[in-house]
Amino acid sequence: MADTNLSPVSNIARFWGKTDQDGSSFHPALFHMLDVGHVAGVLLGEEAPPRMRQALARAFGSRGEELQTWLPLVVALHDIGKISAPFQGQDTNRRTQIQRNRLLNEDLNFGMIPRDERHPHSTIGAVYLSRHLPQIDPPLPKLFARVMTDAINGHHGIFADRGALNKTQYYMEHIEPPEWTNYRHNAYHVLASQLAPTWSKGLALPEQVNCRAATLMLTGFIILCDWIGSDERQFHITDPATSLEEYVQLSRARAHHAVQHAGFLMPRKPVEYGGFAALFPTRPPRPMQSAVDDLPVGEQGQPALYIVEGPTGEGKTELALALARRLAAIGCASDELYFGLPTMATSNQMFGRVHNYVGRVYGVGHGVKLIHGQAYLIEDDLRLSLLGDTDAADPQGASAPAALQWFAPKKKALLWPFGVGTVDQVELTTLNTRHYMLRLFGLAGKVVIIDEVHAYDVYMSTILQSALRWLATLGTSVILLSATLPAERHKMLAKSFCEGLSLAVEPSTDEPPQALPYPALAAYTEQGAVVLSPPASQPDRKLQIQFIPDSGADAVARRLLELVRAGGAVCYISNTVRHAQETYSALKSFCPSDVRLMLAHSRFPAEERANLEAEIGRLFGPESTRGREDRFIVIGTQVLEQSLDVDFDVMISDMAPVDLLLQRAGRMHRHERPANLRPPGHQSPRLLVRLPVSEEDGKPDFSDWNSIYDEYVQWRSWLTLLGRGAGGEEVVTITLPADYRPLIESAYSTESTPTSPDTPFFDLISEAYKEYKREESKQEGEAKTRLIPYPDPISSIIQGTNTMFKEDEDGGSQGWGFARTRLGDERITIIPLYKVGDQYAVDPEGQEVVGADLPKNCDLQLRLLQRSIPFSGKTLVPKLLKTMETAPSWFRDAPRMKNTALLGLDGTGSALVEGTKVTLDPQLGLVIKY
């Protein structure tokens, strides 16, 4: 039997919470809970930025200063379940066996621990509190107690369902020796006496708790505090004989240092906003940018949604940054933001712009975190490249990378005040994956900016709408940016956010889509909806559009060369990598040496692609110095379409939905270049749209692109432009921005009968429409299956918990059981290595061999990932998946090689994968020949 003569503290300090590497010494669970409670106290204090306490206070319907009186105790109780027979009595490895034997020698009674079922300490803690809290006098508010127990349940990133909780409750009531309940009682009272001494005297605990929101915020906060409080470099193993009074003082000091070391106590200047022109003084603001100062804002502390629609080149990025700053200055948002973009490439480019902005506005130490699946490969290089070749000091200081290091893992990254990354990170906050609540906590109360909103399909939009509901509930203001957003999509996004606010301030549904102006700056606050329509900076911009029937790569190549005969920069955006490679190869065979030829797509090794994108930005960005007679041809894919601040003189594009055609056209004549720098024939922007047609009946051929874009939307886009007179090779001139809205609404018509019987190819279009609606329904269903529950204010979060999906933000995992942020073909990441004899090497000569030391060589793993190539496709990916099983063990065992496929190349750079030839060409990238 246990020694009942021990003092309450010594009686429970013998229970371990953390051990050293060999298990010979331990940090008591009681001490660890005090550590984590003290971390919570520091994060809730005045030294820390206010975002976290404001987000928690909003969810609990409380005042921020009240949280200090009870929240550190609630956080500390996260590991109360470690004081249990299943946890202390486990013998899963040498360390736990040593601790189990120690306690057995102290006559601890573990009773019978079932081997056929698990009782995690998080579940034991939740069950214990659900039984103990109702006995507290005065009783805790019912919803508050539910939130508390559910958060303890989920503090390892997963909420156990009701069935698992019931099994654990039965075990604790009927199998676990009863003295363990007394041990937990002792720990509870010790923690309460230190962290919330007035707890038992009747604290003013919140009554009006938003149950699910509070649960997720509390769970995310506990996870954060637990991770900081588990840092062995800050919280060293301490002798369990240390007195409680002595350890409490030591723990408080450690907690403060740990929070400071992690970067959460970095001082920030008070936020001031003197207008857009003062924030960006280098050039006069455009009308849309000036309108930021006139947009309505909500009451202090209340979030708002802003949807900004305007032509490319109007400075929407700076507009969004200024609006975020203004919201922070008036207290409608914290002084923190996340900027989400559609691709890693666009995120990388935006990183530089936001990095420079934050460095200028906030000063030393306030770095920007790059957040996407491959950020760890290139973030440091991007940061260094922004310094240029001068000896000037980094405006953010040398301390920025060190301060950012704690936030390097993706699940921590959203906690950093300023982030730039993919929209996938926002999606993952509302997909039912492990630790989604930490991601939500990372965005709560910030300003979230999402660019290129029109680029997301129904699957992604459904997830985004769920995220908007949650972000609104959690006090997060959101700014959505788009050049070409259909009005129906605008309304659905606004409706979702307003549902999170429990408001009915969505746009009027009885007005035709054309009633929404363009450009449009729409604000949705608790006071209602307001839409402004400032003029565009180029109010009468003419764009010439012409269909061309070029069907082969050679024909496109010759037309490209002709377009730069007298000078200029032409861009060809192909819908497929294959056709881009073929066109480049055809052009290379006869292109004059004075024409600079470039190819950009996603199938180059990561480091080469980053260099290509940087070079394109240098040659065609705002600081371009190219001359009138210089000749450039850039061939690429959709990587050139989004968020790139580049300027071409003329463009060819494969047929695509009309909104994307307009988006691509926005990469022409984007910057203010003197007319004498535009070559002859390119004084105004001209978009040539490649669309092969049948010589017999004029039927357009979309077959090459139906796997990329909905056939129905392509038909509607073709009909829309055909109605403007763009038949055959005739040139149609549209006026922007006046024609933006009519063109987009016509292409995305939601009419039940989208075309009349006398429309050309009516039967084909009608069938495409039916398939379009079926696919929409399928995508919506796929997305909803993976979503977390709605932010219901009175229901427990576990009432809506369905299947937990594995995270697939990197695209390396396949199958139904993964919470994919995007639908489409299966994806895989390829690591190309050269086979030299029976070895693998980085180079074809075999000078840098890769082998058995790879699992322990982190630098080499990173180097290989810098050569990685993402790939998607229905045919090759399944074949590559099979090769993962037969890869050398040293490759499979390397941690960073998980979900990657080793591609063994011969001396010519080729490999045969089940009959498919794959070649890594230095000029073309990865070439696939089926």
Coordinates of C-alpha atoms in Angstrom, one line a residue, residues 108-358:
L108 CA 2.3 2.0 -5.4
N109 CA -0.7 -0.1 -6.4
F110 CA -1.4 0.0 -10.2
G111 CA -4.1 -2.6 -10.1
M112 CA -5.0 -4.2 -13.4
I113 CA -4.1 -2.1 -16.5
P114 CA -6.0 -3.3 -19.5
R115 CA -3.7 -4.3 -22.4
D116 CA -6.3 -4.4 -25.0
E117 CA -7.4 -0.7 -24.7
R118 CA -5.6 2.6 -24.3
H119 CA -6.5 5.2 -21.7
P120 CA -4.5 8.3 -22.7
H121 CA -3.7 10.7 -19.9
S122 CA -5.6 13.5 -21.8
T123 CA -8.8 11.3 -21.6
I124 CA -8.2 10.4 -18.0
G125 CA -7.8 14.1 -17.1
A126 CA -11.0 15.0 -18.9
V127 CA -13.0 12.3 -17.2
Y128 CA -11.5 13.2 -13.8
L129 CA -12.4 16.8 -14.2
S130 CA -15.9 16.0 -15.5
R131 CA -16.5 14.1 -12.3
H132 CA -14.7 16.4 -9.9
L133 CA -15.7 19.9 -11.1
P134 CA -19.5 19.5 -10.3
Q135 CA -18.4 18.9 -6.6
I136 CA -16.8 22.3 -6.3
D137 CA -18.6 24.8 -4.1
P138 CA -19.7 27.2 -5.5
P139 CA -20.3 25.2 -8.6
L140 CA -18.7 26.2 -11.9
P141 CA -21.0 27.5 -14.7
K142 CA -22.1 24.4 -16.8
L143 CA -20.8 25.5 -20.2
F144 CA -17.5 26.7 -18.6
A145 CA -17.0 23.3 -17.1
R146 CA -17.7 21.6 -20.4
V147 CA -15.2 23.7 -22.2
M148 CA -12.6 23.0 -19.6
T149 CA -13.0 19.2 -19.7
D150 CA -13.1 19.2 -23.5
A151 CA -10.0 21.2 -23.8
I152 CA -8.1 18.9 -21.5
N153 CA -9.4 16.0 -23.6
G154 CA -7.9 17.6 -26.8
H155 CA -4.7 19.1 -25.6
H156 CA -2.6 16.6 -27.7
G157 CA -4.4 17.8 -30.8
I158 CA -7.2 15.2 -31.0
F159 CA -10.5 15.1 -29.2
A160 CA -11.4 11.6 -28.0
D161 CA -15.0 10.9 -28.8
R162 CA -17.8 10.0 -26.4
G163 CA -17.3 6.3 -26.7
A164 CA -13.6 6.5 -25.7
L165 CA -14.5 8.8 -22.8
N166 CA -17.1 6.3 -21.6
K167 CA -14.6 3.4 -21.6
T168 CA -12.1 5.5 -19.6
Q169 CA -14.8 6.5 -17.2
Y170 CA -15.7 2.9 -16.6
Y171 CA -12.1 2.0 -16.1
M172 CA -11.6 4.8 -13.5
E173 CA -14.8 3.9 -11.6
H174 CA -14.4 0.1 -11.5
I175 CA -10.8 -0.9 -12.2
E176 CA -8.3 1.7 -11.2
P177 CA -7.4 1.5 -7.5
P178 CA -9.4 4.3 -5.7
E179 CA -6.3 5.9 -4.1
W180 CA -5.4 7.4 -7.5
T181 CA -8.4 9.6 -7.3
N182 CA -7.1 10.9 -4.0
Y183 CA -3.7 11.6 -5.6
R184 CA -5.4 13.6 -8.3
H185 CA -7.4 15.5 -5.7
N186 CA -4.2 16.4 -3.9
A187 CA -2.5 17.6 -7.1
Y188 CA -5.6 19.6 -8.0
H189 CA -5.7 21.4 -4.6
V190 CA -1.9 22.2 -4.7
L191 CA -2.2 23.7 -8.1
A192 CA -5.3 25.7 -7.2
S193 CA -3.6 27.1 -4.1
Q194 CA -0.6 28.3 -6.2
L195 CA -2.2 29.4 -9.5
A196 CA -5.8 30.5 -8.5
P197 CA -5.9 31.0 -4.7
T198 CA -9.4 32.6 -4.9
W199 CA -10.8 29.7 -7.0
S200 CA -12.6 28.0 -4.2
K201 CA -13.9 31.4 -2.9
G202 CA -16.2 31.9 -5.8
L203 CA -14.5 33.4 -8.8
A204 CA -16.5 35.5 -11.3
L205 CA -16.2 32.8 -14.0
P206 CA -17.7 33.6 -17.4
E207 CA -21.3 32.5 -17.8
Q208 CA -21.9 33.4 -21.5
V209 CA -19.3 31.1 -23.1
N210 CA -19.3 30.4 -26.8
C211 CA -18.8 26.7 -26.2
R212 CA -17.0 25.4 -29.3
A213 CA -15.1 28.6 -29.9
A214 CA -13.9 28.7 -26.3
T215 CA -13.0 25.0 -26.4
L216 CA -10.8 25.5 -29.5
M217 CA -9.2 28.7 -28.2
L218 CA -8.5 27.1 -24.8
T219 CA -7.2 23.9 -26.4
G220 CA -4.9 25.8 -28.7
F221 CA -3.6 27.9 -25.8
I222 CA -2.9 24.8 -23.7
I223 CA -1.0 23.2 -26.6
L224 CA 1.1 26.3 -26.9
C225 CA 1.8 26.6 -23.2
D226 CA 2.6 22.9 -23.0
W227 CA 5.0 23.0 -25.8
I228 CA 6.9 26.0 -24.3
G229 CA 6.7 24.4 -20.8
S230 CA 8.1 21.1 -22.2
D231 CA 11.3 22.7 -23.5
E232 CA 14.0 20.8 -21.6
R233 CA 16.5 23.6 -22.3
Q234 CA 14.4 26.0 -20.3
F235 CA 12.8 23.6 -17.7
H236 CA 15.5 21.3 -16.5
I237 CA 14.7 18.2 -14.5
T238 CA 14.4 19.2 -10.9
D239 CA 14.8 17.1 -7.8
P240 CA 11.3 16.0 -6.6
A241 CA 12.5 16.8 -3.0
T242 CA 12.6 20.5 -3.8
S243 CA 10.1 22.4 -1.6
L244 CA 7.0 23.7 -3.2
E245 CA 7.7 27.3 -2.3
E246 CA 11.2 27.1 -3.7
Y247 CA 10.1 25.4 -7.0
V248 CA 7.2 27.9 -7.5
Q249 CA 9.7 30.7 -7.6
L250 CA 12.1 28.8 -9.8
S251 CA 9.3 27.8 -12.2
R252 CA 8.0 31.4 -12.6
A253 CA 11.5 32.6 -13.5
R254 CA 12.0 29.8 -16.0
A255 CA 8.6 30.4 -17.5
H256 CA 9.3 34.1 -18.1
H257 CA 12.7 33.3 -19.7
A258 CA 11.1 30.5 -21.9
V259 CA 8.4 32.8 -23.2
Q260 CA 10.9 35.5 -23.9
H261 CA 13.3 33.1 -25.6
A262 CA 10.5 31.9 -27.8
G263 CA 9.9 35.4 -29.1
F264 CA 6.6 36.2 -27.5
L265 CA 7.7 39.1 -25.4
M266 CA 9.2 41.2 -28.2
P267 CA 8.2 44.8 -27.6
R268 CA 6.2 46.5 -30.4
K269 CA 5.6 50.2 -30.9
P270 CA 2.0 51.5 -30.4
V271 CA 0.1 51.3 -33.6
E272 CA -0.5 54.6 -35.4
Y273 CA -2.2 55.2 -38.7
G274 CA -2.1 58.5 -40.4
G275 CA -3.7 57.5 -43.7
F276 CA -2.6 55.5 -46.7
A277 CA -0.4 58.2 -48.1
A278 CA 1.5 58.5 -44.9
L279 CA 2.1 54.7 -44.7
F280 CA 3.2 54.4 -48.3
P281 CA 4.7 57.9 -49.1
T282 CA 6.9 57.0 -52.1
R283 CA 4.1 57.6 -54.7
P284 CA 0.7 59.1 -54.9
P285 CA -2.1 56.7 -53.9
R286 CA -4.4 55.3 -56.5
P287 CA -8.1 55.9 -56.0
M288 CA -8.7 52.4 -54.6
Q289 CA -5.9 52.9 -52.2
S290 CA -7.2 56.2 -51.0
A291 CA -10.6 54.7 -50.4
V292 CA -9.1 52.6 -47.6
D293 CA -9.4 55.6 -45.4
D294 CA -13.1 55.9 -46.1
L295 CA -14.1 52.2 -45.6
P296 CA -16.4 51.7 -42.6
V297 CA -15.0 49.8 -39.6
G298 CA -16.8 48.0 -36.8
E299 CA -16.9 48.8 -33.2
Q300 CA -13.7 48.4 -31.2
G301 CA -12.8 44.7 -30.8
Q302 CA -15.3 43.6 -33.5
P303 CA -14.0 41.8 -36.6
A304 CA -15.0 42.7 -40.2
L305 CA -14.8 41.3 -43.7
Y306 CA -13.5 43.3 -46.6
I307 CA -13.8 42.1 -50.2
V308 CA -11.6 44.1 -52.6
E309 CA -12.2 43.6 -56.3
G310 CA -10.2 45.6 -58.8
P311 CA -8.1 45.4 -61.9
T312 CA -4.6 44.0 -61.6
G313 CA -2.0 46.7 -61.0
E314 CA -4.2 48.8 -58.8
G315 CA -2.0 48.2 -55.7
K316 CA -4.3 45.8 -53.8
T317 CA -1.4 44.4 -51.8
E318 CA -0.5 47.8 -50.3
L319 CA -4.3 48.5 -49.9
A320 CA -4.7 45.4 -47.8
L321 CA -1.6 46.1 -45.7
A322 CA -2.8 49.7 -45.0
L323 CA -6.3 48.4 -44.1
A324 CA -4.8 45.9 -41.7
R325 CA -2.8 48.7 -40.1
R326 CA -5.8 50.9 -39.8
L327 CA -7.9 48.1 -38.2
A328 CA -5.1 47.6 -35.6
A329 CA -4.8 51.3 -34.9
I330 CA -8.5 51.6 -34.0
G331 CA -8.7 48.4 -32.0
C332 CA -10.7 46.3 -34.4
A333 CA -7.9 43.8 -34.8
S334 CA -4.5 42.9 -33.3
D335 CA -1.4 44.3 -34.8
E336 CA -0.6 41.0 -36.5
L337 CA -1.4 39.5 -39.9
Y338 CA -1.2 36.5 -42.2
F339 CA -1.1 36.9 -46.0
G340 CA -2.3 33.8 -47.8
L341 CA -1.7 33.2 -51.6
P342 CA -2.7 30.4 -54.0
T343 CA 0.8 28.9 -54.6
M344 CA 4.2 28.5 -53.0
A345 CA 5.6 30.6 -55.9
T346 CA 3.4 33.5 -55.3
S347 CA 4.0 33.2 -51.6
N348 CA 7.7 33.4 -52.1
Q349 CA 7.4 36.6 -54.1
M350 CA 5.0 38.2 -51.6
F351 CA 7.3 37.3 -48.8
G352 CA 9.8 39.9 -50.0
R353 CA 7.2 42.6 -50.3
V354 CA 5.8 42.0 -46.8
H355 CA 9.3 41.5 -45.3
N356 CA 10.3 45.0 -46.5
Y357 CA 7.1 46.5 -45.3
V358 CA 7.3 45.0 -41.8

